[in-house]
Coordinates of C-alpha atoms and ligand atoms in Angstrom, one line a residue:
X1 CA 0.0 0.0 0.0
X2 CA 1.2 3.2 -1.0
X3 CA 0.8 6.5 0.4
X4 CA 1.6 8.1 4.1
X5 CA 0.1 9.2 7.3
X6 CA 0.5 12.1 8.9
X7 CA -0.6 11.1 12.8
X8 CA -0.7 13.5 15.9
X9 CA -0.9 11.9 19.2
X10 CA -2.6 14.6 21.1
X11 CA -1.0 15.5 24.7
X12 CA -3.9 15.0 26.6
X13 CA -4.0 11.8 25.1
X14 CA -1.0 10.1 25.8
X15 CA -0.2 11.8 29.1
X16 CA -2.0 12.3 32.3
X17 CA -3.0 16.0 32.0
X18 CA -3.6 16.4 36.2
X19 CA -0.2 14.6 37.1
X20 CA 3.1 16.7 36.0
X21 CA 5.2 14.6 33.8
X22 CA 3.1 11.2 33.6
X23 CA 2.5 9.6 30.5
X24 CA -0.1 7.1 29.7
X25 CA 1.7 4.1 28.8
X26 CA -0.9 1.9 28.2
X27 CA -2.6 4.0 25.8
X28 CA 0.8 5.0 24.3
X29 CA 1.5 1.2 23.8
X30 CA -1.7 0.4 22.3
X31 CA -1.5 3.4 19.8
X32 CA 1.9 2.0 18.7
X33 CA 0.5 -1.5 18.2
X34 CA -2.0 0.3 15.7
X35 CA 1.4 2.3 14.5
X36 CA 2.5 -1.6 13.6
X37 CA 0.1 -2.8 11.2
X38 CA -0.1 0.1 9.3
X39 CA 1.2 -0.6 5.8
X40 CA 2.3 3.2 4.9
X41 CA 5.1 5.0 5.3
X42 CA 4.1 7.1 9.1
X43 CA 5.3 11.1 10.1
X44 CA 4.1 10.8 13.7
X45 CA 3.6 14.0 15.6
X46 CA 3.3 14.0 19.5
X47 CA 2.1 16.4 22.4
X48 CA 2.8 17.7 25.2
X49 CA -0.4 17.0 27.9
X50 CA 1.6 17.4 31.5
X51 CA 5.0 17.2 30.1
X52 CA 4.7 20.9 28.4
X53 CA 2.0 23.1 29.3
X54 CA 2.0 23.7 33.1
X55 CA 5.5 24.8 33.3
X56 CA 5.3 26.5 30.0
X57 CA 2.2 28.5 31.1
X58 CA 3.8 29.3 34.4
X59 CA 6.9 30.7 33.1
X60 CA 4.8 32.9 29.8
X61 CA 7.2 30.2 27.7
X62 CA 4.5 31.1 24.2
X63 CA 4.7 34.8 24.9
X64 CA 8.7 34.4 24.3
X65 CA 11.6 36.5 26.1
X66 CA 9.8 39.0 28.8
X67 CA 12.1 41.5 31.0
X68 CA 11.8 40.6 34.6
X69 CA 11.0 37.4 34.5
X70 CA 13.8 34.4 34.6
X71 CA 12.6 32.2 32.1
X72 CA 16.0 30.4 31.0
X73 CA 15.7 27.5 33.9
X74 CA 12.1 26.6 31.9
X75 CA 13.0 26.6 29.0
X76 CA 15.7 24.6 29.9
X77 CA 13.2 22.2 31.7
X78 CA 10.3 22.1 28.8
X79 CA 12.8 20.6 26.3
X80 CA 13.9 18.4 28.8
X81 CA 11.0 17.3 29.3
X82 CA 9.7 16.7 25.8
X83 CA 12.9 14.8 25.4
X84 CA 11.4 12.6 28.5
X85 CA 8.1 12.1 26.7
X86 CA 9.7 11.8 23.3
X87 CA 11.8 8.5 24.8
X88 CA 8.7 7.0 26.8
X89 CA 7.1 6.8 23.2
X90 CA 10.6 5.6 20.7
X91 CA 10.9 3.4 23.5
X92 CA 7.4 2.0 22.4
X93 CA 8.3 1.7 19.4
X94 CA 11.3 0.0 20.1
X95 CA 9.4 -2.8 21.7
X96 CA 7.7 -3.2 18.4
X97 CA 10.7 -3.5 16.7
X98 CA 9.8 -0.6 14.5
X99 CA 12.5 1.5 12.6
X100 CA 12.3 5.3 13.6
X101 CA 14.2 8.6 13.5
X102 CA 13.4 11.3 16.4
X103 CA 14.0 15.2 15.5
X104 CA 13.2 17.5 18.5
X105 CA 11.9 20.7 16.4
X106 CA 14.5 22.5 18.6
X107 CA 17.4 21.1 16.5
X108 CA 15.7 22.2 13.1
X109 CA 12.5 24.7 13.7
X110 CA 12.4 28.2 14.4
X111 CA 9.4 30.1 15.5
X112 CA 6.0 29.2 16.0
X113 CA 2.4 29.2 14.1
X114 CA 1.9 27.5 10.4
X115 CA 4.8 29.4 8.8
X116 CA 7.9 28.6 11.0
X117 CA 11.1 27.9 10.0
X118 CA 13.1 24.5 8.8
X119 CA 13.5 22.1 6.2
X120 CA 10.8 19.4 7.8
X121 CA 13.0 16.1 8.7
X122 CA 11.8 12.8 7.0
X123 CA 12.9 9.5 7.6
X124 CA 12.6 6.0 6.2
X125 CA 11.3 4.9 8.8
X126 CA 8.8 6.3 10.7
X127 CA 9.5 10.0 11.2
X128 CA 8.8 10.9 14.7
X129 CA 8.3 15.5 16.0
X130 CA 7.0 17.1 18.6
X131 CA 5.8 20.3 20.1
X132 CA 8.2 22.1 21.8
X133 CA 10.1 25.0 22.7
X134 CA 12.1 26.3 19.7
X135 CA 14.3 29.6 18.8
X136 CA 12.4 32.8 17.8
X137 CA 14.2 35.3 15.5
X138 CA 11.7 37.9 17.1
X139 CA 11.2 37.1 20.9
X140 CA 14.0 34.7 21.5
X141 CA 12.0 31.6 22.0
X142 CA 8.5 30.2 20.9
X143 CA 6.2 27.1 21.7
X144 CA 5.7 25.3 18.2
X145 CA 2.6 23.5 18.6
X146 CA 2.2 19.6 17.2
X147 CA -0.8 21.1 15.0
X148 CA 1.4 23.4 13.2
X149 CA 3.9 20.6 12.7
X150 CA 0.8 18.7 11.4
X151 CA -0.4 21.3 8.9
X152 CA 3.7 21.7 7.4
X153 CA 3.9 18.1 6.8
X154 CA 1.0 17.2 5.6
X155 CA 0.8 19.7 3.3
X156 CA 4.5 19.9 2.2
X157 CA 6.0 16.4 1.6
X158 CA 4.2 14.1 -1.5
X159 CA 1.6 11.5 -1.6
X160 CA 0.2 11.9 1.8
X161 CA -3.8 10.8 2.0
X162 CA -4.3 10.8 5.3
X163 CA -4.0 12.7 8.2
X164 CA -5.3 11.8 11.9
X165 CA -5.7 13.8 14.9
X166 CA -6.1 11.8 17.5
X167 CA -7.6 12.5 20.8
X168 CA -7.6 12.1 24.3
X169 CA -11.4 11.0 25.7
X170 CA -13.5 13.2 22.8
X171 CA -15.0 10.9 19.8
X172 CA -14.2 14.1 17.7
X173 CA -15.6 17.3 17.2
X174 CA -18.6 17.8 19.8
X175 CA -21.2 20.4 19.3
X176 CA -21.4 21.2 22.9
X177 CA -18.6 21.0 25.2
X178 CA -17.3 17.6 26.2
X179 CA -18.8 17.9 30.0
X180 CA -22.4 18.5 28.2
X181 CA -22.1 15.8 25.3
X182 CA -24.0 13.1 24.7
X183 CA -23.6 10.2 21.1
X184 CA -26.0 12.8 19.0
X185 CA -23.3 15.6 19.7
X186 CA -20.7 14.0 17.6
X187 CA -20.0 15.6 13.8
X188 CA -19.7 13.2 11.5
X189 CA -18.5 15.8 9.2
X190 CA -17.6 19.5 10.4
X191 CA -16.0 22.1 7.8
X192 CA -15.2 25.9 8.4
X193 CA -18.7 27.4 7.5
X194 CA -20.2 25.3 10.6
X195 CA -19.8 26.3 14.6
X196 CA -18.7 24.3 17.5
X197 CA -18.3 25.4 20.8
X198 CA -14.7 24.8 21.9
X199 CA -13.6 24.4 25.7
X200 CA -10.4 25.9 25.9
X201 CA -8.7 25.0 29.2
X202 CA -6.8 28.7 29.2
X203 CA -5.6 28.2 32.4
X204 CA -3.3 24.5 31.1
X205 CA -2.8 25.1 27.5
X206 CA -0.5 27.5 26.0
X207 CA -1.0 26.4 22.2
X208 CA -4.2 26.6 20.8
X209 CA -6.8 23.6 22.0
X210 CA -9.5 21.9 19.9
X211 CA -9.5 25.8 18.2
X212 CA -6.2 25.2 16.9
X213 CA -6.3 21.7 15.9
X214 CA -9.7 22.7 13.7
X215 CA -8.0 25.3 12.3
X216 CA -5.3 23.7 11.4
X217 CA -7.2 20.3 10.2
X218 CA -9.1 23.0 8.4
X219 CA -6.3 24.2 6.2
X220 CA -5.0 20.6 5.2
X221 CA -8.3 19.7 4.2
X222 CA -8.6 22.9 1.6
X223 CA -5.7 21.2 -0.3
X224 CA -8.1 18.1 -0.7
X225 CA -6.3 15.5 1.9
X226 CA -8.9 13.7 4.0
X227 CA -8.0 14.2 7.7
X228 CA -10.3 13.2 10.8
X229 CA -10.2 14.1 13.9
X230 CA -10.6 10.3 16.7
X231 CA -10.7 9.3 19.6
X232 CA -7.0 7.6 20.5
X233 CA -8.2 5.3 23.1
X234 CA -9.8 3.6 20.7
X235 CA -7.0 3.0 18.6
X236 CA -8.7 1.0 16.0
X237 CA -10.2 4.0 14.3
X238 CA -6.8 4.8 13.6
X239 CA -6.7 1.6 11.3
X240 CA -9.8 1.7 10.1
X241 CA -9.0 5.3 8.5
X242 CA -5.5 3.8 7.3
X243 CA -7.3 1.0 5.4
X244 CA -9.5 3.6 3.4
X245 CA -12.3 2.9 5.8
X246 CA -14.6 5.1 7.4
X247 CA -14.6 5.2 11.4
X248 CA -16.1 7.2 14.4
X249 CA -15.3 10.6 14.4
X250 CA -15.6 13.7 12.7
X251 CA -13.9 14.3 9.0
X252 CA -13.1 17.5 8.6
X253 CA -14.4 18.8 5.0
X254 CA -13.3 22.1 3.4
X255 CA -15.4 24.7 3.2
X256 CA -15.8 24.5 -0.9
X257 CA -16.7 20.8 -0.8
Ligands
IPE1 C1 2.9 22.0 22.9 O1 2.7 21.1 21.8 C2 4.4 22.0 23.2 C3 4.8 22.5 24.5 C4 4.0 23.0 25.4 C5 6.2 22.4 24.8 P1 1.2 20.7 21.4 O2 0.3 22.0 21.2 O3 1.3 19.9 20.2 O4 0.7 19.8 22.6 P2 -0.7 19.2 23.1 O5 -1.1 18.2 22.1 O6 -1.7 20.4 23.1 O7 -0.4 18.7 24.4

């Protein structure tokens, strides 16, 4: 089977968002064993959940260099880390005996949003970035966000047809908030000219949230690339998508479909 995948783990997905620096191994194990039988060549982007955000948010990481503040020690700490995170999943795939190759966006990307800098690494094998806190030509430093990764490489390198978002304890895209949701919430499809209402957690996030992701998922789908947004703890959606197949959750649909 030709073709590639363009996957985000989403941080709240694959760590424990209350718990500083816990991932969910279980979960990350079982979405690796879907990473497995997938017959395409993979770009797999990961998150941040507890291993980015709270310390990020606490030191103003996003809003770059700020007088006054010492921010050097967390910046220090974030991309370590991310590095920590990064090796609880290689090691994953490891134990599948997969081939991989690990660039920390730090090494190659520079600033933050959909039009950062850098040559996006590939690899034969399965090509594994993350968000994380990279050099800013403007404010010193920036938090690149997963979903902007997402957008640059499936947009920018050939032949990919399909791109999956997946997420921590949502189905997809609700149209009330996750705490109000019931099955008949889900969008089967959702594209710009339709509204949701997001629940941003301000006070953990420092990228964007669902907003971002739908944004972003928005802007691959305009270049005619089916992407979905799933729930990861049910990994097999993941395959089912792979395989051409359609699954629970919400495909995200340009607006001039
Ligand atoms: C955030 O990346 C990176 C840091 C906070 C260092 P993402 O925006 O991709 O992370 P999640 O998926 O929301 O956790």
């Amino acid at each position: 089977m030709g073709g590639k995948v363009v996957i985000k783990f989403g941080g709240g997905l694959i760590t424990d968002k209350e718990n500083m620096c816990t991932p969910n191994m279980h979960i990350i194990d079982s979405l690796v064993d879907i990473l497995s039988k997938v017959e395409k060549q993979i770009i797999l982007v990961h998150g941040a959940g507890s291993f980015g955000h709270m310390k990020a948010k606490k030191a103003r990481l996003a809003e770059g260099r700020l007088p006054g503040l010492n921010q050097d020690i967390s910046v220090h700490e974030v991309r370590e880390d991310m590095l920590l995170l990064n090796k609880h999943v290689t090691d994953s795939i490891q134990r599948y005996e997969l081939d991989y190759s690990t660039y920390p966006p730090r090494d190659w990307a520079a600033g933050d949003g959909p039009n950062f800098k850098g040559n996006l690494p590939l690899s034969d094998g399965i090509t594994v970035v993350f968000g994380d806190v990279v050099d800013d030509y403007e404010k010193e430093f920036a938090i690149l966000s997963g979903d902007d990764l997402m957008y640059r490489y499936a947009t920018e390198i050939p032949d990919v047809d399909c791109v999956i978002f997946a997420m921590g304890g949502v189905d997809g895209l609700l149209k009330v908030p996750p705490s109000e949701a019931t099955v008949n919430d889900l969008f089967k499809t959702w594209s710009p000219d339709m509204n949701f209402k997001g629940e941003h957690a301000t006070e953990f996030d420092v990228t964007g949230g669902i907003g971002l992701k739908v944004t972003r998922a928005s802007m691959i789908a305009e270049k005619g690339i089916d992407v979905w947004l799933v729930n990861g703890m049910h990994p097999e959606r993941i395959l089912e998508l792979v395989e051409g197949k359609t699954t629970i959750g919400t495909k995200i649909v340009s607006g001039n479909c």
